[in-house]
Coordinates of C-alpha atoms and ligand atoms in Angstrom, one line a residue:
X1 CA 112.6 103.9 76.2
X2 CA 111.2 104.8 79.6
X3 CA 108.9 102.2 80.8
X4 CA 105.5 103.3 82.8
X5 CA 104.2 99.9 83.7
X6 CA 100.8 99.3 85.8
X7 CA 98.8 96.8 87.2
X8 CA 96.5 94.6 84.8
X9 CA 93.2 94.4 86.6
X10 CA 89.9 92.9 85.2
X11 CA 91.2 93.5 81.6
X12 CA 92.4 97.4 82.1
X13 CA 95.8 98.8 83.2
X14 CA 95.4 100.4 86.7
X15 CA 97.6 102.2 89.0
X16 CA 98.3 101.5 92.7
X17 CA 95.5 102.6 94.8
X18 CA 97.9 105.1 96.5
X19 CA 99.7 106.2 93.4
X20 CA 103.2 104.5 94.5
X21 CA 105.7 103.6 92.3
X22 CA 108.5 101.2 92.1
X23 CA 112.1 102.0 90.4
X24 CA 113.3 99.6 87.4
X25 CA 117.1 99.6 87.2
X26 CA 119.2 98.1 84.5
X27 CA 121.8 95.6 85.7
X28 CA 124.1 96.4 83.0
X29 CA 124.9 100.0 83.7
X30 CA 122.9 100.9 86.8
X31 CA 120.5 103.1 85.5
X32 CA 116.9 103.6 86.1
X33 CA 115.0 102.9 82.9
X34 CA 111.3 103.2 84.4
X35 CA 108.8 102.3 87.3
X36 CA 105.9 100.2 87.8
X37 CA 103.0 100.2 89.9
X38 CA 104.3 99.7 93.6
X39 CA 100.9 97.5 94.6
X40 CA 99.0 97.4 97.7
X41 CA 96.8 95.3 99.8
X42 CA 93.9 97.2 98.1
X43 CA 94.8 96.6 94.6
X44 CA 95.2 92.9 95.5
X45 CA 91.7 92.8 96.8
X46 CA 90.3 94.4 93.5
X47 CA 92.0 91.6 91.5
X48 CA 91.3 88.7 93.5
X49 CA 87.4 89.8 93.4
X50 CA 87.6 89.8 89.5
X51 CA 88.9 86.5 89.3
X52 CA 86.4 85.3 92.0
X53 CA 84.0 86.9 89.9
X54 CA 84.9 84.9 86.8
X55 CA 84.7 81.6 88.7
X56 CA 81.4 82.1 90.7
X57 CA 79.1 82.7 87.6
X58 CA 81.1 84.4 85.2
X59 CA 81.7 83.8 81.7
X60 CA 84.8 81.7 82.3
X61 CA 82.9 79.4 84.7
X62 CA 80.5 78.5 81.9
X63 CA 83.1 77.5 79.3
X64 CA 83.5 73.8 78.7
X65 CA 86.9 72.3 78.4
X66 CA 87.1 72.3 74.7
X67 CA 86.6 76.1 74.8
X68 CA 89.3 76.5 77.4
X69 CA 91.4 74.5 75.1
X70 CA 90.7 76.7 72.4
X71 CA 91.9 79.9 74.1
X72 CA 94.9 78.3 75.5
X73 CA 95.9 77.5 71.5
X74 CA 95.0 80.9 70.6
X75 CA 97.3 82.1 73.7
X76 CA 100.4 79.8 72.7
X77 CA 100.2 81.2 68.8
X78 CA 100.2 85.1 70.3
X79 CA 103.2 84.3 72.7
X80 CA 105.0 82.6 69.8
X81 CA 104.2 85.3 67.4
X82 CA 105.6 87.6 69.8
X83 CA 108.8 85.6 70.7
X84 CA 111.5 88.4 70.1
X85 CA 109.4 91.0 72.0
X86 CA 108.7 88.6 74.9
X87 CA 112.6 87.4 74.9
X88 CA 113.6 91.1 74.9
X89 CA 111.6 92.0 77.9
X90 CA 113.0 89.1 80.1
X91 CA 116.5 89.7 78.6
X92 CA 116.8 93.4 79.4
X93 CA 115.2 93.5 82.5
X94 CA 117.7 91.1 84.0
X95 CA 121.0 91.6 81.8
X96 CA 120.4 88.3 79.9
X97 CA 121.7 87.5 76.7
X98 CA 118.1 87.6 74.6
X99 CA 119.2 84.6 72.7
X100 CA 118.6 82.4 75.5
X101 CA 114.8 83.5 76.2
X102 CA 114.3 83.4 72.3
X103 CA 115.8 79.7 72.2
X104 CA 114.7 78.2 75.5
X105 CA 112.2 80.2 77.8
X106 CA 109.8 81.4 75.0
X107 CA 109.4 78.2 73.0
X108 CA 109.1 76.2 76.5
X109 CA 106.1 78.6 77.2
X110 CA 104.4 78.1 74.1
X111 CA 104.9 74.4 74.4
X112 CA 103.2 74.6 77.9
X113 CA 100.2 76.3 76.5
X114 CA 99.7 73.9 73.6
X115 CA 100.3 70.9 75.8
X116 CA 97.6 72.4 78.7
X117 CA 95.0 72.5 75.6
X118 CA 95.5 68.6 75.7
X119 CA 95.2 68.6 79.5
X120 CA 91.9 70.3 79.5
X121 CA 90.3 67.2 78.0
X122 CA 92.1 64.8 80.4
X123 CA 91.0 66.3 83.9
X124 CA 88.5 63.1 84.4
X125 CA 86.3 62.0 87.2
X126 CA 86.2 58.5 88.0
X127 CA 83.2 56.0 88.9
X128 CA 84.2 54.0 92.2
X129 CA 83.0 50.7 92.9
X130 CA 81.8 50.7 96.9
X131 CA 79.8 48.8 99.1
X132 CA 76.4 50.6 99.0
X133 CA 74.9 52.7 101.8
X134 CA 73.1 51.1 104.6
X135 CA 72.2 48.0 102.4
X136 CA 71.0 49.9 99.3
X137 CA 73.2 50.1 96.4
X138 CA 75.0 53.6 95.1
X139 CA 76.4 54.8 92.2
X140 CA 79.7 57.1 93.3
X141 CA 81.5 59.0 91.0
X142 CA 84.2 61.8 91.4
X143 CA 84.4 65.3 89.2
X144 CA 87.3 67.4 88.9
X145 CA 87.0 71.0 89.9
X146 CA 89.1 73.9 89.8
X147 CA 90.7 74.6 93.3
X148 CA 89.8 78.4 92.7
X149 CA 91.4 81.8 92.6
X150 CA 95.2 80.9 92.5
X151 CA 98.0 83.4 93.6
X152 CA 100.9 83.0 91.2
X153 CA 104.1 84.5 92.7
X154 CA 106.8 84.4 90.3
X155 CA 110.8 85.1 90.6
X156 CA 112.9 87.1 88.2
X157 CA 115.3 84.7 86.7
X158 CA 113.0 83.0 84.1
X159 CA 109.8 85.1 84.6
X160 CA 107.7 84.4 81.4
X161 CA 108.5 80.6 81.2
X162 CA 108.1 80.3 85.3
X163 CA 104.5 82.5 84.8
X164 CA 103.4 80.2 82.2
X165 CA 104.2 77.0 83.8
X166 CA 101.5 78.1 86.5
X167 CA 99.3 80.0 84.1
X168 CA 98.9 77.0 81.6
X169 CA 98.2 74.5 84.1
X170 CA 95.8 76.7 85.9
X171 CA 94.0 77.7 83.3
X172 CA 93.5 74.0 82.0
X173 CA 91.9 73.3 85.3
X174 CA 89.4 76.0 84.9
X175 CA 91.1 78.3 87.9
X176 CA 91.6 81.9 87.7
X177 CA 94.5 84.1 88.9
X178 CA 96.3 87.0 90.3
X179 CA 100.0 87.1 88.9
X180 CA 102.8 88.8 91.2
X181 CA 105.6 89.2 89.0
X182 CA 109.1 89.7 90.7
X183 CA 109.7 93.4 91.2
X184 CA 112.6 93.4 88.8
X185 CA 110.7 91.8 86.1
X186 CA 107.1 92.6 85.7
X187 CA 107.0 93.3 81.7
X188 CA 106.6 89.9 80.2
X189 CA 103.6 89.0 82.7
X190 CA 102.0 92.1 81.8
X191 CA 102.1 91.7 78.3
X192 CA 101.1 88.0 78.4
X193 CA 97.9 89.2 80.3
X194 CA 97.3 91.8 77.5
X195 CA 98.0 88.8 74.8
X196 CA 95.3 86.7 76.9
X197 CA 92.8 89.5 76.4
X198 CA 93.8 89.5 72.7
X199 CA 93.2 85.6 72.5
X200 CA 89.6 86.1 73.9
X201 CA 90.0 85.2 77.8
X202 CA 87.1 87.0 79.9
X203 CA 88.6 89.9 81.6
X204 CA 89.2 89.1 85.1
X205 CA 90.6 85.8 84.4
X206 CA 94.2 86.6 84.3
X207 CA 94.9 89.8 86.7
X208 CA 98.7 91.1 87.1
X209 CA 99.5 92.9 90.3
X210 CA 103.1 94.5 90.2
X211 CA 105.2 95.2 93.6
X212 CA 106.9 93.9 96.5
X213 CA 106.6 90.5 98.1
X214 CA 106.2 91.7 101.4
X215 CA 103.0 93.8 100.4
X216 CA 101.6 92.1 97.4
X217 CA 102.7 88.6 97.8
X218 CA 101.9 88.6 101.5
X219 CA 98.5 89.7 100.8
X220 CA 98.0 87.3 98.6
X221 CA 98.8 84.5 100.7
X222 CA 96.3 86.2 103.5
X223 CA 93.7 86.6 101.2
X224 CA 90.3 84.8 102.0
X225 CA 89.2 84.3 98.3
X226 CA 92.6 82.9 97.5
X227 CA 92.7 79.2 97.4
X228 CA 96.2 78.4 96.3
X229 CA 99.5 79.7 96.3
X230 CA 101.7 78.7 93.5
X231 CA 105.1 80.1 94.3
X232 CA 108.5 79.9 92.8
X233 CA 111.4 81.4 94.5
X234 CA 113.7 81.5 97.7
X235 CA 113.4 78.9 100.6
X236 CA 113.2 82.0 102.8
X237 CA 110.2 83.6 100.9
X238 CA 108.6 80.0 100.6
X239 CA 108.6 79.3 104.3
X240 CA 107.1 82.5 105.0
X241 CA 104.3 81.8 102.7
X242 CA 103.7 78.4 104.5
X243 CA 103.1 80.4 107.8
X244 CA 100.9 82.6 106.5
X245 CA 99.2 79.8 104.5
X246 CA 99.0 76.9 107.1
X247 CA 96.4 78.2 109.4
X248 CA 94.4 79.4 106.5
X249 CA 94.7 75.9 105.1
X250 CA 95.4 77.1 101.8
X251 CA 96.8 74.7 99.1
X252 CA 100.5 75.4 98.4
X253 CA 102.7 74.6 95.4
X254 CA 106.5 75.4 96.2
X255 CA 109.2 75.6 93.5
X256 CA 112.4 76.6 95.7
X257 CA 116.0 76.6 95.2
X258 CA 118.7 73.7 94.7
X259 CA 122.3 72.7 94.9
X260 CA 122.1 70.1 92.1
X261 CA 125.0 67.7 91.7
X262 CA 126.6 66.9 88.1
X263 CA 128.2 63.4 88.7
X264 CA 130.8 62.9 86.1
X265 CA 132.4 59.2 86.1
X266 CA 135.7 58.3 84.8
X267 CA 134.0 56.4 81.9
X268 CA 132.0 59.4 80.7
X269 CA 132.5 61.4 77.6
X270 CA 134.9 63.9 78.7
X271 CA 133.7 66.5 76.2
X272 CA 130.1 65.9 76.5
X273 CA 130.3 66.2 80.6
X274 CA 132.7 69.3 80.3
X275 CA 129.9 71.0 77.6
X276 CA 127.1 69.9 80.0
X277 CA 128.6 71.0 83.2
X278 CA 129.7 74.5 81.7
X279 CA 126.0 75.0 80.2
X280 CA 124.8 74.0 83.8
X281 CA 126.8 76.6 85.5
X282 CA 126.8 79.7 83.3
X283 CA 123.3 79.7 81.2
X284 CA 121.4 82.6 82.6
X285 CA 124.9 83.7 84.8
X286 CA 124.2 80.6 86.6
X287 CA 121.0 82.3 88.0
X288 CA 118.9 78.9 87.6
X289 CA 117.3 76.9 90.2
X290 CA 118.6 73.6 88.6
X291 CA 122.3 75.1 88.3
X292 CA 124.3 72.3 88.3
X293 CA 126.9 73.8 90.9
X294 CA 128.4 70.9 92.5
X295 CA 130.4 69.1 90.4
X296 CA 131.3 65.6 91.6
X297 CA 134.3 64.1 89.4
X298 CA 136.0 60.7 89.9
X299 CA 139.3 61.4 91.1
X300 CA 141.4 60.1 88.2
X301 CA 139.5 62.9 86.0
X302 CA 139.0 65.5 88.6
X303 CA 142.4 67.8 87.8
X304 CA 142.2 67.9 84.0
X305 CA 138.1 68.3 84.2
X306 CA 138.7 71.1 86.7
X307 CA 141.2 72.5 84.6
X308 CA 138.9 72.3 81.4
X309 CA 135.9 73.6 83.3
X310 CA 138.3 76.9 84.1
X311 CA 139.5 77.2 80.5
X312 CA 135.8 77.4 79.5
X313 CA 135.0 79.8 82.2
X314 CA 137.8 82.1 81.0
X315 CA 136.7 81.9 77.5
X316 CA 133.1 83.0 78.1
X317 CA 132.9 86.9 76.9
X318 CA 131.3 88.9 80.1
X319 CA 129.7 92.3 78.9
X320 CA 126.4 94.1 77.7
X321 CA 124.5 91.2 76.2
X322 CA 123.0 93.2 73.8
X323 CA 126.3 93.7 72.2
X324 CA 127.5 90.8 69.3
X325 CA 130.2 88.6 70.7
X326 CA 128.9 88.8 74.4
X327 CA 128.2 85.4 76.1
X328 CA 127.5 86.5 79.5
X329 CA 125.6 89.6 81.1
X330 CA 125.7 91.0 84.8
X331 CA 123.8 89.3 87.5
X332 CA 120.4 90.4 87.7
X333 CA 120.4 92.7 90.6
X334 CA 122.7 94.5 93.0
X335 CA 121.8 92.4 96.2
X336 CA 122.8 89.2 93.6
X337 CA 125.9 90.6 92.8
X338 CA 127.0 91.1 96.9
X339 CA 125.6 87.6 97.4
X340 CA 128.0 85.9 94.7
X341 CA 130.9 87.9 95.4
X342 CA 130.4 86.8 99.0
X343 CA 130.3 83.5 98.5
X344 CA 133.2 83.6 95.9
X345 CA 135.3 85.4 98.8
X346 CA 133.8 82.4 101.4
X347 CA 135.2 79.7 98.9
X348 CA 138.6 81.3 99.0
X349 CA 138.6 81.7 102.9
X350 CA 137.6 77.9 103.2
X351 CA 140.4 76.8 101.3
X352 CA 139.0 75.7 98.0
X353 CA 141.4 76.5 95.1
X354 CA 140.4 79.2 92.7
X355 CA 140.9 78.3 89.0
X356 CA 139.1 80.8 87.2
X357 CA 137.5 84.1 88.4
X358 CA 137.3 85.6 91.6
X359 CA 135.5 88.4 93.3
X360 CA 134.5 90.8 90.8
X361 CA 134.9 94.6 91.1
X362 CA 133.3 96.4 87.8
X363 CA 133.3 100.2 87.5
X364 CA 129.6 100.0 86.3
X365 CA 127.0 97.2 86.0
X366 CA 126.9 94.1 87.9
X367 CA 129.1 91.8 86.2
X368 CA 130.7 88.6 88.0
X369 CA 133.3 86.7 86.0
X370 CA 132.5 83.0 85.7
X371 CA 134.3 81.2 88.6
X372 CA 135.6 77.8 89.0
X373 CA 136.6 76.4 92.7
X374 CA 138.6 73.2 92.6
X375 CA 139.8 70.4 95.3
X376 CA 136.8 71.3 97.4
X377 CA 134.9 69.3 100.0
X378 CA 131.1 68.8 100.2
X379 CA 131.3 70.6 103.6
X380 CA 132.2 74.0 102.4
X381 CA 129.6 76.8 102.4
X382 CA 130.0 77.0 98.6
X383 CA 129.0 73.3 98.2
X384 CA 126.0 73.3 100.6
X385 CA 124.2 77.0 100.1
X386 CA 122.9 78.2 97.0
X387 CA 125.1 80.7 95.4
X388 CA 122.6 81.5 92.1
X389 CA 125.7 82.9 90.2
X390 CA 128.2 81.6 87.7
X391 CA 130.3 79.9 90.4
X392 CA 131.2 75.8 90.0
X393 CA 132.7 73.5 92.9
X394 CA 134.7 70.7 91.7
X395 CA 134.6 68.2 94.4
X396 CA 136.5 64.7 93.8
X397 CA 135.3 61.2 94.9
X398 CA 136.5 57.8 94.5
X399 CA 133.6 55.3 94.3
X400 CA 130.0 55.3 92.9
X401 CA 128.7 54.5 96.4
X402 CA 130.4 57.8 97.7
X403 CA 129.2 59.7 94.4
X404 CA 125.7 59.0 95.6
X405 CA 126.4 59.8 99.3
X406 CA 127.9 63.2 98.5
X407 CA 125.2 63.9 95.8
X408 CA 122.6 63.1 98.5
X409 CA 124.5 65.2 101.3
X410 CA 122.7 68.3 100.7
X411 CA 119.7 70.1 102.3
X412 CA 118.2 70.6 98.6
X413 CA 117.0 67.9 96.0
X414 CA 115.9 69.6 92.7
X415 CA 117.9 68.2 90.0
X416 CA 120.9 65.7 89.4
X417 CA 123.0 65.0 86.2
X418 CA 124.9 61.8 85.7
X419 CA 127.7 61.4 83.1
X420 CA 128.6 57.8 82.5
X421 CA 128.7 55.6 79.2
X422 CA 127.6 52.5 81.3
X423 CA 124.0 51.9 81.0
X424 CA 123.5 49.9 84.3
X425 CA 125.3 52.9 86.0
X426 CA 123.3 55.4 84.8
X427 CA 120.1 53.7 86.3
X428 CA 121.5 52.8 89.2
X429 CA 122.5 56.2 90.4
X430 CA 119.5 57.5 88.9
X431 CA 117.5 55.3 91.1
X432 CA 119.3 56.3 94.4
X433 CA 119.9 60.0 93.8
X434 CA 117.8 62.1 96.0
X435 CA 116.0 64.6 93.4
X436 CA 112.9 65.5 91.3
X437 CA 114.5 65.2 88.1
X438 CA 117.6 63.5 87.1
X439 CA 119.3 63.9 83.5
X440 CA 121.4 61.2 82.2
X441 CA 124.3 62.7 79.8
X442 CA 121.9 65.9 79.5
X443 CA 121.6 68.8 82.1
X444 CA 118.1 69.8 83.0
X445 CA 116.1 68.6 80.3
X446 CA 112.6 70.4 80.3
X447 CA 109.6 69.6 78.4
X448 CA 106.1 70.6 78.9
X449 CA 104.9 67.0 79.8
X450 CA 107.5 66.5 82.4
X451 CA 106.9 67.0 86.0
X452 CA 109.2 69.8 87.8
X453 CA 109.9 70.1 91.3
X454 CA 111.9 69.2 94.1
X455 CA 112.5 67.3 97.6
X456 CA 113.5 68.5 100.9
X457 CA 114.5 72.4 100.9
X458 CA 113.8 72.4 97.1
X459 CA 110.1 72.3 97.6
X460 CA 106.6 70.9 97.4
X461 CA 104.5 69.3 94.7
X462 CA 105.2 69.5 90.9
X463 CA 104.5 71.5 88.2
X464 CA 104.4 70.2 84.5
X465 CA 102.4 67.4 82.6
X466 CA 98.9 66.4 83.7
X467 CA 99.9 66.0 87.2
X468 CA 100.8 69.9 87.4
X469 CA 97.4 70.5 86.1
X470 CA 95.6 68.1 88.7
X471 CA 97.1 70.0 91.3
X472 CA 95.2 72.8 90.3
X473 CA 91.9 70.8 90.9
X474 CA 90.0 69.0 93.5
X475 CA 88.1 65.9 93.4
X476 CA 84.7 65.7 94.4
X477 CA 82.9 62.9 95.3
X478 CA 78.9 62.4 94.4
X479 CA 77.0 59.5 95.7
X480 CA 73.4 58.6 94.3
X481 CA 71.4 56.0 96.2
X482 CA 70.1 53.5 93.7
X483 CA 66.9 52.0 95.8
X484 CA 65.4 49.0 93.7
Ligands
LIG501 P1 112.5 85.6 96.4 O1 112.0 84.2 97.2 O2 113.2 86.6 97.1 O3 111.2 86.3 95.1 C1 110.5 85.6 94.5 C2 109.1 86.1 94.5 O4 108.6 86.0 95.5 C3 109.4 87.5 94.1 O5 108.0 87.8 93.3 C4 108.8 88.3 95.5 O6 108.3 89.4 95.1 C5 108.3 87.4 96.1 N1 108.3 87.0 97.6 C6 109.4 87.5 98.1 N2 109.3 87.5 99.6 C7 107.9 87.0 99.8 C8 107.0 87.0 100.8 N3 107.4 87.0 102.2 N4 105.7 86.7 100.7 C9 105.0 86.4 99.3 N5 105.9 86.8 98.3 C10 107.1 87.0 98.2 O7 113.5 84.8 95.3 P2 114.7 85.6 94.6 O8 115.9 85.7 95.2 O9 114.3 86.7 94.2 O10 115.0 84.3 93.7 C11 115.8 83.5 93.6 C12 115.6 82.0 94.5 O11 114.4 81.4 93.6 C13 116.7 81.1 94.4 O12 116.7 80.5 95.6 C14 116.2 80.1 93.5 O13 116.5 78.6 93.3 C15 114.8 80.3 93.2 N6 114.1 79.9 92.1 C16 113.3 78.4 91.8 C17 113.1 78.1 91.0 C18 112.3 76.5 90.8 O14 111.7 76.4 89.8 N7 112.5 75.9 91.9 C19 113.0 78.6 90.0 C20 113.7 80.0 89.8 C21 114.0 80.4 90.9

């Protein structure tokens, strides 16, 4: 079915101001299946104006926390009702198996919206003991106020879930938003905005402008009425956003990439570690920011573990993810296909041992075979740069100290996994690994109430939980003079 998508501004669908459109292409057969409005700076301006009006005396600005909570709960129910539809939208757009978003992304989004209903009630101010004012006692308290209009810029890999991470928290805080979905995946954000309207959110609170990053994304970053940019995507785009936002003093949250280590000690449960490492490499074709793509394995285990991982890679059935029995679809876009193959070639050129997969040359569709490299070093490009595809690199280590050093020898610091049955070792390593999140005997656990975000090149700030909602507020101090 041909899709003909438009922006969603102030509760209504709208074409781009100049009528321009962008193509939507299936990664399975490279066929065009529709198009979406190609947004302009003018479209962004209209959407921001609508969002701003809701904050400045609009219906939204007059709702109390309990009413916002009720709307969030209604939206959660509607997203849950449309689980299959939303999962199919995200899956079809990037060639992912629909079972993954059905089981993971959509339930996670629903949980976030429900948790956010609770956060609305917890965004409290404080009373602060002070020394008074020029000899007169005072009462000082703080208020938590919404930061303002947020520009939410989202990538294509888990579009609904990442959009909702931002949306749930900013709505809990009382902000309004203009969402810019990735150019490949505008469907679920647009449906979410329609569901918000059905839930009873006032028009203008949630707006969606589709289009390209260097036009729509850039216009959001430059817009004087946008107070905060919440971005998830590549470090390159994150840098560009920082450069625009810095002189304008905009608040910025950046969720960027990773090169996350999975540390497998020789005391680990072999089978559990194997399953967890395979999952951390192959879910969503490896297009996951927390992908555990650096597999550090204690030397005595390194060879059999790499062989078993290679076997697991070979056992994955790659093809059209809508067909029964297929476990892995194509990567999301042509640029991604070329990028992943470039890294696979580079791994071989640098001397890593290719145990499974390799450079892919399908006749049609952007399919990449799950690929495992062994006997690699942490200095190789495939161990240092984010590939964002189903490619794992096994690197041997000798001691716990060396494992920690290797794990931390990265420009990224998003997530890490420790596989061990020794309790003390688990806590020792978790404490010393430089990452925003560490899983012990479980790869990348996500929960609406857990903060998510990274160190170093992996980004700035956290999403999730109450701290994630607080990040969409400003704390204002009120001081009242109390003369006798
Ligand atoms: P990308 O940075 O090119 O695109 C992400 C979004 O930013 C898109 O909506 C795009 O249109 C927009 N954009 C691009 N350039 C922009 C600019 N100059 N100004 C404003 N907006 C701009 O990322 P990608 O390559 O499409 O996505 C993959 C990357 O995202 C990977 O590096 C991955 O690790 C990262 N990612 C991180 C997380 C996380 O939670 N940390 C989650 C998903 C993806």
